[in-house]
Amino acid sequence: MPTTIAIVSRKGGVGKSTLCSNLAVAARTSTIIDCDDQASLADWGDRRTSKNPSVISVPAKRATATLKKINTRWNFIDTPGTLDANVIEVMQASDFVLVVLRYGQFELDSISTTLSAVKLINRPAAIALNLLHPNTNAKALIESIEEAQLGFPICPVAICNRANFQAAAIEGLGVTEESKDTAAAQEVSGLWSWMKKEIKNASSS
């Protein structure tokens, strides 16, 4: 049965598209719906030799209709960096919402609006920390954010800003395809494993 995951952030520049492509690769049997105005994932898909994941580029207002034509096990929707009616409709049509957070006070201020919208539509969701400096104490940072009581689970595996992501993107790859032994690949695999458990728990509750 297909499962749809919306990748969202009200702010641009949080690495949402890169995270989306790498999660789709980690999922193995997947489709990406690229609703971002920059269409960077469509360009990434053009550079790939593999047809999996397939990439479909459509405006956010057409994402829900596009979903009805897809029967892939995992569907990932890369939304624009905004929170308009079209993005909210995408979240409503999704089975799970992943809110991407690039840590900073302005980002924390901005994420509250996104989380409030997710609560209103009553969708299962989680927060993923992205683009951390590799020397950051991710565990302590995640604990400090949890203390802020954002109301949604935070993935214990943070994604750091590593050169592997850019190198893989240039080749039309995900970091888990380039090498499974790198820190970047292990972070993506860890995030994806955790997400699958969260999705399973949400569907059974």
CSV table of C-alpha atoms in Angstrom, one decimal:
chain,number,residue,atom,x,y,z
A,1,MET,CA,0.0,0.0,0.0
A,2,PRO,CA,1.5,3.4,-1.0
A,3,THR,CA,2.6,5.7,1.8
A,4,THR,CA,3.1,9.4,1.1
A,5,ILE,CA,5.5,11.6,3.0
A,6,ALA,CA,5.4,15.4,2.7
A,7,ILE,CA,8.8,17.1,3.3
A,8,VAL,CA,8.0,20.6,4.5
A,9,SER,CA,9.6,23.8,5.8
A,10,ARG,CA,8.2,27.3,5.9
A,11,LYS,CA,11.7,28.7,5.3
A,12,GLY,CA,13.9,28.1,2.2
A,13,GLY,CA,17.6,27.1,2.5
A,14,VAL,CA,17.1,24.3,5.0
A,15,GLY,CA,18.2,21.5,2.6
A,16,LYS,CA,14.7,20.1,2.1
A,17,SER,CA,15.3,19.0,-1.5
A,18,THR,CA,18.6,17.3,-0.7
A,19,LEU,CA,17.0,15.5,2.2
A,20,CYS,CA,14.0,14.4,0.1
A,21,SER,CA,16.2,12.9,-2.7
A,22,ASN,CA,18.3,11.0,-0.2
A,23,LEU,CA,15.3,9.6,1.7
A,24,ALA,CA,13.7,8.5,-1.6
A,25,VAL,CA,16.9,6.7,-2.6
A,26,ALA,CA,17.1,5.0,0.9
A,27,ALA,CA,13.4,3.9,0.5
A,28,ARG,CA,14.4,2.0,-2.7
A,29,THR,CA,11.0,1.8,-4.3
A,30,SER,CA,9.8,5.4,-4.4
A,31,THR,CA,8.5,8.3,-6.4
A,32,ILE,CA,9.4,12.0,-5.8
A,33,ILE,CA,6.8,14.7,-6.5
A,34,ASP,CA,8.8,17.9,-6.9
A,35,CYS,CA,6.6,20.9,-6.1
A,36,ASP,CA,9.5,23.3,-5.4
A,37,ASP,CA,9.6,26.2,-7.7
A,38,GLN,CA,13.3,25.7,-8.3
A,39,ALA,CA,12.7,22.1,-9.6
A,40,SER,CA,16.1,21.0,-8.4
A,41,LEU,CA,14.9,17.5,-7.9
A,42,ALA,CA,13.7,17.3,-11.5
A,43,ASP,CA,17.2,18.3,-12.6
A,44,TRP,CA,18.7,15.7,-10.2
A,45,GLY,CA,16.4,13.0,-11.6
A,46,ASP,CA,17.6,13.9,-15.2
A,47,ARG,CA,21.2,13.2,-14.1
A,48,ARG,CA,20.3,9.7,-12.8
A,49,THR,CA,20.9,6.5,-14.7
A,50,SER,CA,18.5,4.6,-12.5
A,51,LYS,CA,14.8,5.1,-13.0
A,52,ASN,CA,14.2,4.6,-9.3
A,53,PRO,CA,13.1,6.9,-7.7
A,54,SER,CA,11.1,8.4,-10.5
A,55,VAL,CA,10.7,12.2,-10.3
A,56,ILE,CA,7.6,14.1,-11.3
A,57,SER,CA,7.7,17.9,-11.4
A,58,VAL,CA,4.3,19.6,-10.8
A,59,PRO,CA,3.0,22.7,-9.0
A,60,ALA,CA,1.9,22.1,-5.4
A,61,LYS,CA,-1.7,22.7,-6.4
A,62,ARG,CA,-1.6,19.6,-8.7
A,63,ALA,CA,0.3,17.3,-6.3
A,64,THR,CA,-2.9,15.7,-4.8
A,65,ALA,CA,-4.2,14.9,-8.2
A,66,THR,CA,-0.9,13.5,-9.2
A,67,LEU,CA,-0.8,11.2,-6.2
A,68,LYS,CA,-3.9,9.5,-7.3
A,69,LYS,CA,-2.1,8.3,-10.4
A,70,ILE,CA,0.8,6.7,-8.5
A,71,ASN,CA,1.0,3.3,-6.9
A,72,THR,CA,4.6,3.3,-5.7
A,73,ARG,CA,5.4,1.9,-2.2
A,74,TRP,CA,6.8,5.3,-1.0
A,75,ASN,CA,5.9,8.7,-2.3
A,76,PHE,CA,7.9,11.8,-1.2
A,77,ILE,CA,6.6,15.3,-1.9
A,78,ASP,CA,9.1,18.1,-1.9
A,79,THR,CA,7.0,21.2,-1.1
A,80,PRO,CA,7.9,24.8,-1.7
A,81,GLY,CA,9.4,26.8,1.1
A,82,THR,CA,6.1,28.4,2.1
A,83,LEU,CA,2.9,27.4,4.0
A,84,ASP,CA,0.1,28.4,1.7
A,85,ALA,CA,-3.2,26.6,1.0
A,86,ASN,CA,-1.6,24.4,-1.6
A,87,VAL,CA,1.1,23.1,0.9
A,88,ILE,CA,-1.5,22.5,3.6
A,89,GLU,CA,-3.6,20.5,1.0
A,90,VAL,CA,-0.4,18.4,0.3
A,91,MET,CA,0.1,17.8,4.0
A,92,GLN,CA,-3.6,16.7,4.3
A,93,ALA,CA,-3.1,14.2,1.5
A,94,SER,CA,0.0,12.7,3.1
A,95,ASP,CA,0.3,9.9,5.5
A,96,PHE,CA,3.2,11.5,7.3
A,97,VAL,CA,4.7,15.0,7.5
A,98,LEU,CA,8.5,15.5,8.0
A,99,VAL,CA,9.2,19.1,9.1
A,100,VAL,CA,12.8,20.0,8.3
A,101,LEU,CA,14.6,22.3,10.8
A,102,ARG,CA,17.9,24.0,10.2
A,103,TYR,CA,18.8,25.0,13.8
A,104,GLY,CA,18.7,28.6,14.7
A,105,GLN,CA,16.4,31.0,16.7
A,106,PHE,CA,14.8,32.4,13.6
A,107,GLU,CA,14.2,28.9,12.3
A,108,LEU,CA,12.7,27.8,15.7
A,109,ASP,CA,10.4,30.9,15.6
A,110,SER,CA,9.3,29.9,12.1
A,111,ILE,CA,8.7,26.2,12.7
A,112,SER,CA,6.0,26.9,15.3
A,113,THR,CA,3.7,28.1,12.6
A,114,THR,CA,4.3,25.0,10.5
A,115,LEU,CA,3.7,22.7,13.5
A,116,SER,CA,0.5,24.6,14.4
A,117,ALA,CA,-0.8,23.9,10.9
A,118,VAL,CA,0.1,20.2,11.2
A,119,LYS,CA,-1.8,20.0,14.4
A,120,LEU,CA,-4.9,21.6,12.9
A,121,ILE,CA,-5.0,19.0,10.1
A,122,ASN,CA,-4.2,16.2,12.5
A,123,ARG,CA,-1.5,14.5,10.5
A,124,PRO,CA,1.3,12.3,12.0
A,125,ALA,CA,4.5,14.3,11.9
A,126,ALA,CA,8.1,14.5,13.1
A,127,ILE,CA,11.0,17.0,13.0
A,128,ALA,CA,14.4,16.3,11.4
A,129,LEU,CA,17.4,18.5,12.2
A,130,ASN,CA,19.3,19.2,9.0
A,131,LEU,CA,22.5,20.9,7.9
A,132,LEU,CA,24.2,20.8,11.3
A,133,HIS,CA,27.9,21.5,11.6
A,134,PRO,CA,29.6,18.1,11.8
A,135,ASN,CA,31.2,19.2,15.1
A,136,THR,CA,27.9,20.0,16.7
A,137,ASN,CA,26.8,18.0,19.8
A,138,ALA,CA,23.7,16.7,18.1
A,139,LYS,CA,22.4,14.8,21.1
A,140,ALA,CA,22.6,17.8,23.4
A,141,LEU,CA,21.0,20.0,20.8
A,142,ILE,CA,18.1,17.6,20.3
A,143,GLU,CA,17.6,17.4,24.0
A,144,SER,CA,17.4,21.2,24.3
A,145,ILE,CA,14.9,21.4,21.5
A,146,GLU,CA,12.7,18.7,23.1
A,147,GLU,CA,12.7,20.8,26.3
A,148,ALA,CA,11.2,23.6,24.2
A,149,GLN,CA,8.1,21.3,23.9
A,150,LEU,CA,7.4,21.6,20.2
A,151,GLY,CA,4.8,18.9,20.5
A,152,PHE,CA,6.2,16.5,17.9
A,153,PRO,CA,9.0,13.9,18.1
A,154,ILE,CA,12.4,14.9,16.9
A,155,CYS,CA,14.5,12.3,15.1
A,156,PRO,CA,17.5,11.3,17.3
A,157,VAL,CA,19.7,11.2,14.2
A,158,ALA,CA,20.6,14.6,13.0
A,159,ILE,CA,21.8,15.2,9.4
A,160,CYS,CA,25.1,17.2,9.1
A,161,ASN,CA,26.3,19.5,6.4
A,162,ARG,CA,28.7,17.2,4.7
A,163,ALA,CA,30.5,17.4,1.3
A,164,ASN,CA,29.2,13.9,0.4
A,165,PHE,CA,25.7,15.3,-0.2
A,166,GLN,CA,26.8,17.8,-2.8
A,167,ALA,CA,29.1,15.3,-4.5
A,168,ALA,CA,26.3,12.7,-4.7
A,169,ALA,CA,23.8,15.3,-6.0
A,170,ILE,CA,26.2,16.3,-8.8
A,171,GLU,CA,26.2,12.7,-10.0
A,172,GLY,CA,22.4,12.3,-9.6
A,173,LEU,CA,22.9,9.9,-6.7
A,174,GLY,CA,22.0,9.6,-3.0
A,175,VAL,CA,24.7,9.3,-0.4
A,176,THR,CA,23.7,5.7,0.3
A,177,GLU,CA,24.4,4.8,-3.3
A,178,GLU,CA,27.7,6.6,-3.4
A,179,SER,CA,29.0,4.7,-0.3
A,180,LYS,CA,27.1,3.1,2.6
A,181,ASP,CA,30.1,3.6,4.9
A,182,THR,CA,30.2,7.4,5.0
A,183,ALA,CA,28.9,9.4,7.9
A,184,ALA,CA,26.4,11.0,5.6
A,185,ALA,CA,25.0,7.6,4.4
A,186,GLN,CA,24.8,6.4,8.0
A,187,GLU,CA,22.9,9.5,9.0
A,188,VAL,CA,20.4,9.2,6.2
A,189,SER,CA,19.9,5.5,6.9
A,190,GLY,CA,19.4,6.2,10.6
A,191,LEU,CA,16.8,8.9,9.8
A,192,TRP,CA,14.9,6.7,7.4
A,193,SER,CA,14.9,3.7,9.8
A,194,TRP,CA,13.5,5.9,12.5
A,195,MET,CA,10.9,7.5,10.2
A,196,LYS,CA,9.6,4.0,9.2
A,197,LYS,CA,9.1,3.1,12.8
A,198,GLU,CA,7.2,6.4,13.4
A,199,ILE,CA,5.0,5.9,10.4
A,200,LYS,CA,4.3,2.3,11.5
A,201,ASN,CA,3.4,3.4,15.0
A,202,ALA,CA,1.2,6.2,13.6
A,203,SER,CA,-0.7,3.9,11.3
A,204,SER,CA,-1.4,1.4,14.0
A,205,SER,CA,-2.6,3.9,16.6
